[in-house]
XYZ file of N, CA, C and O in Angstrom:
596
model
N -3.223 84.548 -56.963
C -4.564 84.357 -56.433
C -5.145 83.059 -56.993
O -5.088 82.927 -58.215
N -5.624 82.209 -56.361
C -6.564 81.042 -56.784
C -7.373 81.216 -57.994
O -8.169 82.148 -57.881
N -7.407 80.673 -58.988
C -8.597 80.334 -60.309
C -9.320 79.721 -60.181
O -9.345 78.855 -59.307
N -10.531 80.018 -61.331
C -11.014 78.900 -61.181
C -10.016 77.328 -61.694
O -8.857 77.055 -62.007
N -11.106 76.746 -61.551
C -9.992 75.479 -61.850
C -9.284 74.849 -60.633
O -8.861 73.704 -60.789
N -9.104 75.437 -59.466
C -8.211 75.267 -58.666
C -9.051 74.240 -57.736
O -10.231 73.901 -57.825
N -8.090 73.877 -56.856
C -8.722 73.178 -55.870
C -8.521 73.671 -54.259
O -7.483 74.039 -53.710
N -10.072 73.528 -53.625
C -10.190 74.390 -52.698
C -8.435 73.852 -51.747
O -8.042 72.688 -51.675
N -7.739 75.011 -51.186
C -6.839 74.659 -50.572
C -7.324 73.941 -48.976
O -8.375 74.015 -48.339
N -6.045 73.255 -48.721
C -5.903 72.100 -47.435
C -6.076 73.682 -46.054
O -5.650 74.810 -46.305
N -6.531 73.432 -45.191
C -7.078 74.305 -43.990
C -7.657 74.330 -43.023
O -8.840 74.028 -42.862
N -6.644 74.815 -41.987
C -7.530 74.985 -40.635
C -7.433 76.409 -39.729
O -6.528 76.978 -39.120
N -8.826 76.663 -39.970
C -8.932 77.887 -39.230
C -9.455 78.423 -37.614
O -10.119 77.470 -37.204
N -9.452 79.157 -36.882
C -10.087 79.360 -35.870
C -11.361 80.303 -35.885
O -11.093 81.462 -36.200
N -12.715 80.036 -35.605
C -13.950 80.435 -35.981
C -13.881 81.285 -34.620
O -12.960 81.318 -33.804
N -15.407 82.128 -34.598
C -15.651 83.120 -33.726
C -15.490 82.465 -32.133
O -15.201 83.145 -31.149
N -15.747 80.979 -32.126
C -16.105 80.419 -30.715
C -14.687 79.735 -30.572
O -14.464 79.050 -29.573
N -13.846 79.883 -31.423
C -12.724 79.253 -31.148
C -12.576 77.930 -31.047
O -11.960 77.237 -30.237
N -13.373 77.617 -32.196
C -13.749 76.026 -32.853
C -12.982 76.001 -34.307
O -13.198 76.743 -35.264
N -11.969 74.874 -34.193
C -11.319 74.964 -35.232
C -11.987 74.444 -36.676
O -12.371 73.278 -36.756
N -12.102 75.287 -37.726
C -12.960 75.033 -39.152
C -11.639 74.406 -40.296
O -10.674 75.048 -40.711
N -11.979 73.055 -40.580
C -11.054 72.710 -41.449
C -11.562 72.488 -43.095
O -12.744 72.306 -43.388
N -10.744 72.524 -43.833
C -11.362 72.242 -45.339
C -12.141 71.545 -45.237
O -13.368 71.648 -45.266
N -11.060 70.251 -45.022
C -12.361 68.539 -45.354
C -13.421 68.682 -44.858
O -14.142 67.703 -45.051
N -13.867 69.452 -44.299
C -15.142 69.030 -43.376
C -16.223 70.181 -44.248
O -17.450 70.083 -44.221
N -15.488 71.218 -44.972
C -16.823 72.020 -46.041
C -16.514 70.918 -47.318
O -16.236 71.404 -48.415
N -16.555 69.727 -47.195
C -16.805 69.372 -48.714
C -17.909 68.460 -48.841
O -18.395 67.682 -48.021
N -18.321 68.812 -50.496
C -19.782 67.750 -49.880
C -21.443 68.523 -50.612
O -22.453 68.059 -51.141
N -20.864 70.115 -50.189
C -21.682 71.282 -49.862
C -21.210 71.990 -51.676
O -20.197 71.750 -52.333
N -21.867 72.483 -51.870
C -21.086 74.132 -52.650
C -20.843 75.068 -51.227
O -21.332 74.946 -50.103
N -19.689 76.233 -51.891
C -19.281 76.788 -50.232
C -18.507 78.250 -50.996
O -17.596 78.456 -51.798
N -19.290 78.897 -50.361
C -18.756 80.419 -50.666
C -18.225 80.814 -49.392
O -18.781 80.816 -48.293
N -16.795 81.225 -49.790
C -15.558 81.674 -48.950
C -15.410 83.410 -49.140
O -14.567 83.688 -49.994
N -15.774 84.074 -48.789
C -15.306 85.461 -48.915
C -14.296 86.122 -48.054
O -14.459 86.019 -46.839
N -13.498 86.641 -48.405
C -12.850 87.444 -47.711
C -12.603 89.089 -47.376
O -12.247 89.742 -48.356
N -12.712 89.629 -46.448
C -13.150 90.609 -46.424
C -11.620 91.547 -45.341
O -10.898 90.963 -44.534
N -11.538 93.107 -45.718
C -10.523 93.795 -44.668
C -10.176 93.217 -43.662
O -9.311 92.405 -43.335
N -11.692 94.233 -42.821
C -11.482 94.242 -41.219
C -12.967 94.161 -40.958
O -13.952 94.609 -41.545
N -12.723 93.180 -39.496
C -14.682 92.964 -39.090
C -15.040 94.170 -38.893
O -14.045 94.767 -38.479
N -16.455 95.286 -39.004
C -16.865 96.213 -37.999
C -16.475 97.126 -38.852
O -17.081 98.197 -38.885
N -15.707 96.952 -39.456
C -15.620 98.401 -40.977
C -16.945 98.629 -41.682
O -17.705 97.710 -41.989
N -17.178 99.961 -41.926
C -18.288 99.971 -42.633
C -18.913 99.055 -43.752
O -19.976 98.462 -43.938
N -17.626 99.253 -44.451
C -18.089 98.405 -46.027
C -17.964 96.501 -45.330
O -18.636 95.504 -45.596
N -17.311 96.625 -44.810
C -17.172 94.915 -45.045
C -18.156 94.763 -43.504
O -17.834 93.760 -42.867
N -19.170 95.529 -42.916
C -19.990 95.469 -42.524
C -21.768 95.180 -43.437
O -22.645 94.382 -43.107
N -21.760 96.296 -44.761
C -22.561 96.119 -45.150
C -22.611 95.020 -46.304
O -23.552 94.961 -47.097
N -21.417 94.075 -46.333
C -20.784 92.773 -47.350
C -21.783 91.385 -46.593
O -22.543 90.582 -47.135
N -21.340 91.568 -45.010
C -21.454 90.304 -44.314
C -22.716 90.543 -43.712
O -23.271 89.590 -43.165
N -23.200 91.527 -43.718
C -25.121 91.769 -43.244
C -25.915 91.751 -44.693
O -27.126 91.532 -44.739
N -24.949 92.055 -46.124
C -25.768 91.422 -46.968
C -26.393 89.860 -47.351
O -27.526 89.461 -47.619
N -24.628 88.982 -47.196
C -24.786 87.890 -47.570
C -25.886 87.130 -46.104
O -26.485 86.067 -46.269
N -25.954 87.953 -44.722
C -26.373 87.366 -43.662
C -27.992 87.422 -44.084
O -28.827 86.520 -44.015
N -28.134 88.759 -44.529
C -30.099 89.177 -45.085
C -30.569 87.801 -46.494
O -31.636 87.189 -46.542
N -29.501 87.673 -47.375
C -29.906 86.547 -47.907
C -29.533 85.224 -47.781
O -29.465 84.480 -48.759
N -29.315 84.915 -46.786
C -28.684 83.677 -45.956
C -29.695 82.474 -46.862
O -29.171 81.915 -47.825
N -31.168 82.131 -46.477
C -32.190 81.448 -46.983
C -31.722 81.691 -48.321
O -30.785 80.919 -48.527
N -31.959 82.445 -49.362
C -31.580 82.137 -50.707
C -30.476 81.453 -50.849
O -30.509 80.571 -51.706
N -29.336 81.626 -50.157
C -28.097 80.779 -50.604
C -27.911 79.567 -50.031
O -27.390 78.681 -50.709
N -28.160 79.406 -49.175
C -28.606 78.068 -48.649
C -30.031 77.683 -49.302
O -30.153 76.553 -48.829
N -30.681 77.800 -49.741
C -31.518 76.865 -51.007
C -31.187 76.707 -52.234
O -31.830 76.240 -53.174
N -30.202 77.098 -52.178
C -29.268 77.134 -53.595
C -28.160 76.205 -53.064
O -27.213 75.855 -53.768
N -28.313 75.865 -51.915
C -27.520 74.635 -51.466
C -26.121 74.953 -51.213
O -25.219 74.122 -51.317
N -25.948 76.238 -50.862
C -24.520 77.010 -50.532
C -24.591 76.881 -48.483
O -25.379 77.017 -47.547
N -23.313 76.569 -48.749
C -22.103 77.249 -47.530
C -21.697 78.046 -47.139
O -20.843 78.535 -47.879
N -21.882 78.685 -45.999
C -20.589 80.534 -46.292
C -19.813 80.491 -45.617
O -20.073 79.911 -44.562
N -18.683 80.949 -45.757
C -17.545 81.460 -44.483
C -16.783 82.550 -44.897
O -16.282 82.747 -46.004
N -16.742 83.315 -43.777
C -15.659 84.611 -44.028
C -14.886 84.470 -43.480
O -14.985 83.842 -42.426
N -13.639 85.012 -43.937
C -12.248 84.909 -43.324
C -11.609 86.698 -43.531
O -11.889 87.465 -44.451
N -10.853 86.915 -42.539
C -10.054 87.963 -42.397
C -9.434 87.865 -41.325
O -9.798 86.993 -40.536
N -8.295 88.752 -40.983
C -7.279 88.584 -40.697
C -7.307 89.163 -39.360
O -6.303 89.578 -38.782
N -8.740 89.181 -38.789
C -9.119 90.111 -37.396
C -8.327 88.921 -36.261
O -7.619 88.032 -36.733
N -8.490 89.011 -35.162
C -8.275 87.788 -34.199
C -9.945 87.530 -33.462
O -10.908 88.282 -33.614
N -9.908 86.360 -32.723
C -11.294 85.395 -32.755
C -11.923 86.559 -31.573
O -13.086 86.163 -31.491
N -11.833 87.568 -30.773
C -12.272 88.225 -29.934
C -12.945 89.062 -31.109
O -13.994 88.499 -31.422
N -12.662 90.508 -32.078
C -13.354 91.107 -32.832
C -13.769 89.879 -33.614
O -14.906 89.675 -33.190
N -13.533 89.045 -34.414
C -14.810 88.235 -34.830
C -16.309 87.637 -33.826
O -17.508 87.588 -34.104
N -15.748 87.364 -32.950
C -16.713 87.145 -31.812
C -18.290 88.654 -31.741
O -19.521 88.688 -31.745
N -17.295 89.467 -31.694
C -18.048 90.633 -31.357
C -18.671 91.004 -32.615
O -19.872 91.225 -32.461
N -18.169 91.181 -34.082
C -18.422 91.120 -35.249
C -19.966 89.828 -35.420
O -21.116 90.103 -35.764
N -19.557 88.858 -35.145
C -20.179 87.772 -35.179
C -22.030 87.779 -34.307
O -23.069 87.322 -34.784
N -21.847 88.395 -33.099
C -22.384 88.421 -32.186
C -23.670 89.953 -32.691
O -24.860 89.997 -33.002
N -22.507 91.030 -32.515
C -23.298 92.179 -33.392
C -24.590 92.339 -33.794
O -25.505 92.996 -33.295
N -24.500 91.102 -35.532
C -25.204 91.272 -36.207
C -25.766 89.872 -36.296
O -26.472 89.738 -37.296
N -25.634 88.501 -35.346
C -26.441 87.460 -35.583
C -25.704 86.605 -36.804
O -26.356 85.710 -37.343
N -24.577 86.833 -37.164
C -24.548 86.255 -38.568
C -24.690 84.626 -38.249
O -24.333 84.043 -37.225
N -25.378 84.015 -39.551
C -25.847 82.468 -39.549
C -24.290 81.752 -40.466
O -24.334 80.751 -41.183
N -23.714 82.131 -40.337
C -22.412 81.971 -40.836
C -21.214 81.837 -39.654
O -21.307 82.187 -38.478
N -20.034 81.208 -40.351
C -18.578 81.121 -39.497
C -17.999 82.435 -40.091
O -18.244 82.799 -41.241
N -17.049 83.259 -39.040
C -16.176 83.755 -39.703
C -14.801 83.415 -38.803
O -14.740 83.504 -37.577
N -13.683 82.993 -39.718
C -12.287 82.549 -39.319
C -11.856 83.632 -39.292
O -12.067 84.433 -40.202
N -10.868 84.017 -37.813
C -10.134 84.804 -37.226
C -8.460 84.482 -38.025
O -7.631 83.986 -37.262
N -8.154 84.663 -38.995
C -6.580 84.213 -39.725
C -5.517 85.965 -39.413
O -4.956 86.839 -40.074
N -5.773 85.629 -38.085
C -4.391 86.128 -37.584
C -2.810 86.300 -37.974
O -2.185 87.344 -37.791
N -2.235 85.036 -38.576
C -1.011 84.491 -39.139
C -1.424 84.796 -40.887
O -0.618 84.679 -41.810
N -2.622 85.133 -41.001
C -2.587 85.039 -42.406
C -2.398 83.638 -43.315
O -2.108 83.471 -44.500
N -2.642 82.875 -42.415
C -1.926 81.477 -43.450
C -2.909 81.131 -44.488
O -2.485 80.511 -45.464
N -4.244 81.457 -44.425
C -5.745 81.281 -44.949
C -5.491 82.184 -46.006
O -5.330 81.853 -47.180
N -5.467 83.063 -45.663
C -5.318 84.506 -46.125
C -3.788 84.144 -47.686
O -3.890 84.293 -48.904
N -2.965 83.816 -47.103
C -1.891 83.713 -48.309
C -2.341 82.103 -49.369
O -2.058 81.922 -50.553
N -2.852 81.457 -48.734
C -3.013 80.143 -49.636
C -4.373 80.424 -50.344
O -4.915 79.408 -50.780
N -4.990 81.521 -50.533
C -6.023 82.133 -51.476
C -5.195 82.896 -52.292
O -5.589 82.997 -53.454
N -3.953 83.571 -51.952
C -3.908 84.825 -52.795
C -4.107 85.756 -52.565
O -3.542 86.562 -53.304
N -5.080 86.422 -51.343
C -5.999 87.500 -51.395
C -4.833 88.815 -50.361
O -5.255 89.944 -50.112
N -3.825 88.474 -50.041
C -2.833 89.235 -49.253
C -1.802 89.727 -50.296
O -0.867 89.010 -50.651
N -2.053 91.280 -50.892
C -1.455 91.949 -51.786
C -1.872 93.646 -51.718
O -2.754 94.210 -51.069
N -1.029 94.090 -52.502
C -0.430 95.348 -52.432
C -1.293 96.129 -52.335
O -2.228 95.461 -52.775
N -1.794 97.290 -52.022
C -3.256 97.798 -52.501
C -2.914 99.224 -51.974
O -2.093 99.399 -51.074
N -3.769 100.493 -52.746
C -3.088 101.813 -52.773
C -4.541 102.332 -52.605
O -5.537 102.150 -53.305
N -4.323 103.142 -51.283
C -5.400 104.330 -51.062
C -4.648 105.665 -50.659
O -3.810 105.930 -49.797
N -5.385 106.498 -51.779
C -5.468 107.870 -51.296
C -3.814 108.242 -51.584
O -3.185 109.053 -50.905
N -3.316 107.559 -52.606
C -1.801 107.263 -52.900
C -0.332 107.153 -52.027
O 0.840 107.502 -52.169
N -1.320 106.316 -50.866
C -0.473 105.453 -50.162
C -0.452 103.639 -50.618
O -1.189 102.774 -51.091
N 0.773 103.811 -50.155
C 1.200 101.966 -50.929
C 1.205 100.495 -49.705
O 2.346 100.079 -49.506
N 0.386 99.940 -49.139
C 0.751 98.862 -48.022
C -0.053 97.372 -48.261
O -1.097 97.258 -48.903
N 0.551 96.457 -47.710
C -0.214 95.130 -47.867
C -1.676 94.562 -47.073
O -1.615 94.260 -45.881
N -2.784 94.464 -47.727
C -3.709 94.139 -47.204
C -4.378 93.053 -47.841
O -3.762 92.516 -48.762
N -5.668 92.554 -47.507
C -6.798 91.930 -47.737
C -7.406 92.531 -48.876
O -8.019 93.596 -48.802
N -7.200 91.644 -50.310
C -7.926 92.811 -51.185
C -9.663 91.606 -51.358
O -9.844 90.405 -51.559
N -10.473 92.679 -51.160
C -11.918 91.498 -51.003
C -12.168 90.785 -51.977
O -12.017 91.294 -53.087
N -12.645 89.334 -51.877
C -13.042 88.562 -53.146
C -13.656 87.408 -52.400
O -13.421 87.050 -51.246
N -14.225 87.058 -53.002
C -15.348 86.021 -52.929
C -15.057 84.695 -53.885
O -14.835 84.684 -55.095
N -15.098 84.052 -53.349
C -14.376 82.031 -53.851
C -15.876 81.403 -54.064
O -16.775 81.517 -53.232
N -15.955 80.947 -54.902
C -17.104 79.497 -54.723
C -16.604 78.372 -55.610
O -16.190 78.348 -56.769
N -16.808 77.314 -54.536
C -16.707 76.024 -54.807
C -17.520 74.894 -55.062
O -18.563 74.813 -54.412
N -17.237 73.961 -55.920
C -18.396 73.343 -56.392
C -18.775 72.087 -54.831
O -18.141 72.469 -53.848
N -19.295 71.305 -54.654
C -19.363 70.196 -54.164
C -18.117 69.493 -53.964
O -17.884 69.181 -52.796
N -17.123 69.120 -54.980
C -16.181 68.517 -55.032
C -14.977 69.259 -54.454
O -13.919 68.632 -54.470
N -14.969 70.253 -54.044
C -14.074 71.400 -53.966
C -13.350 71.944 -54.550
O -12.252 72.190 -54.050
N -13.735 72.454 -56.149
C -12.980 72.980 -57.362
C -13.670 74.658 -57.373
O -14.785 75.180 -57.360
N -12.822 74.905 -57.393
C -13.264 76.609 -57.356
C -14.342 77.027 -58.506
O -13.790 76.550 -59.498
N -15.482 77.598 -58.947
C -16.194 77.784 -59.940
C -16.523 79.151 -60.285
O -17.320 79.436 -61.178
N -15.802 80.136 -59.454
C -16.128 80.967 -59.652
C -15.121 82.082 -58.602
O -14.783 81.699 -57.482
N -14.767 83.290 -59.062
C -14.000 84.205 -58.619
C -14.180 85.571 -58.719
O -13.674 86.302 -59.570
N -15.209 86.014 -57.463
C -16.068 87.569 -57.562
C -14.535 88.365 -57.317
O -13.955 88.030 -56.284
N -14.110 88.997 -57.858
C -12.914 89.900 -57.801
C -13.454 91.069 -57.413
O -13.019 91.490 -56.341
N -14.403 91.830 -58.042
C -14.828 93.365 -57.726
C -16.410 93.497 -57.251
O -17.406 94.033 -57.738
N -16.049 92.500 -55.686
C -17.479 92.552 -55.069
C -17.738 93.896 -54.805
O -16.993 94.863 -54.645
N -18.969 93.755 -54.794
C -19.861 95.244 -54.597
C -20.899 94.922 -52.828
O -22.044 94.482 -52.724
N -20.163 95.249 -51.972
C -20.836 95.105 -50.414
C -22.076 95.084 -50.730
O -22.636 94.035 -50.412
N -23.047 96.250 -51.502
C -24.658 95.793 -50.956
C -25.482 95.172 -52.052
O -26.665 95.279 -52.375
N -24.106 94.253 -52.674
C -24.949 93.448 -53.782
C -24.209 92.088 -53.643
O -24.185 91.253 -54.548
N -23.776 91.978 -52.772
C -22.407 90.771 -52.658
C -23.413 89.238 -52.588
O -22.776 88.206 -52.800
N -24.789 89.102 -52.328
C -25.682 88.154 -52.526
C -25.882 87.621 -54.261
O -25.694 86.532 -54.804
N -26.304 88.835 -54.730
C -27.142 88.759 -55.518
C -25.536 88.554 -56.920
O -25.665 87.898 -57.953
N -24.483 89.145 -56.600
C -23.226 88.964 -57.341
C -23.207 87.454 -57.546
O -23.058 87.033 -58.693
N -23.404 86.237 -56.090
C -23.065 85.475 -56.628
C -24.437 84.212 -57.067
O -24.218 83.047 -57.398
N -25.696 84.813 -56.952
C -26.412 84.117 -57.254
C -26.851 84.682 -58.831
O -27.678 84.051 -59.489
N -26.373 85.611 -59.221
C -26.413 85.681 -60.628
C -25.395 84.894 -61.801
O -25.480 84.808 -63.026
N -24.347 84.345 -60.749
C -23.731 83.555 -61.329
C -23.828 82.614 -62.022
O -22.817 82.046 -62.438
């Protein structure tokens, strides 16, 4: 999984409108990257309507957002659309987003064993150096997780 320390990885993703989102173009900004399951799931519903309710705080804090998961750009669309979000979220289908974070690993429910999206939250400075790594986001605090930072 990415550290801090790291540097935001090279990337191009496909957003809800099917506008391609590349690294170079979030730098510049601070930029919180989260990644989340599946769009329209409960929990990673009440993750992306949190960070959407404090949108204004993090953007006066001079932040970026983007979510990424591994839905395709039709449920992000609808995900997207839903709830208004003032944010991109990348449709990483192929996972290629998804593996050059780290965040595609083993994970056990209900003591079954399969590979998923385990959630975490990236922030990057301006320069694009990672500064921070929410590992055990909490959905209806996932704002306030990283502005206590």
């Amino acid at each position: 999984m990415l550290k801090v320390g790291d540097k935001l990885p090279e990337f191009e993703g496909t957003n809800q409108d099917g506008e391609i989102i590349s690294s170079s173009n979030l730098m510049g900004k601070k930029l919180i990257i989260f990644f989340y399951p599946q769009a329209s799931t409960p929990t990673c519903t009440v993750e992306a309507c949190n960070l959407s309710d404090n949108y204004s705080k993090l953007t006066k804090e001079g932040f970026q957002l983007l979510g990424i998961s591994g839905d395709g750009i039709k449920k992000q669309k609808n995900f997207h659309s839903k709830f208004a979000f003032p944010y991109d979220l990348i449709a990483d289908e192929k996972h290629d987003v998804i593996e050059k974070f780290g965040v595609w690993q083993e994970k056990k429910t209900f003591g079954k064993t399969y590979m998923g999206i385990v959630r975490t939250t990236f922030i990057f400075d301006e320069n694009g150096i990672c500064s921070r790594v929410i590992e055990k986001v909490t959905s209806k605090t996932a704002a306030e997780q990283i502005l206590e930072g």
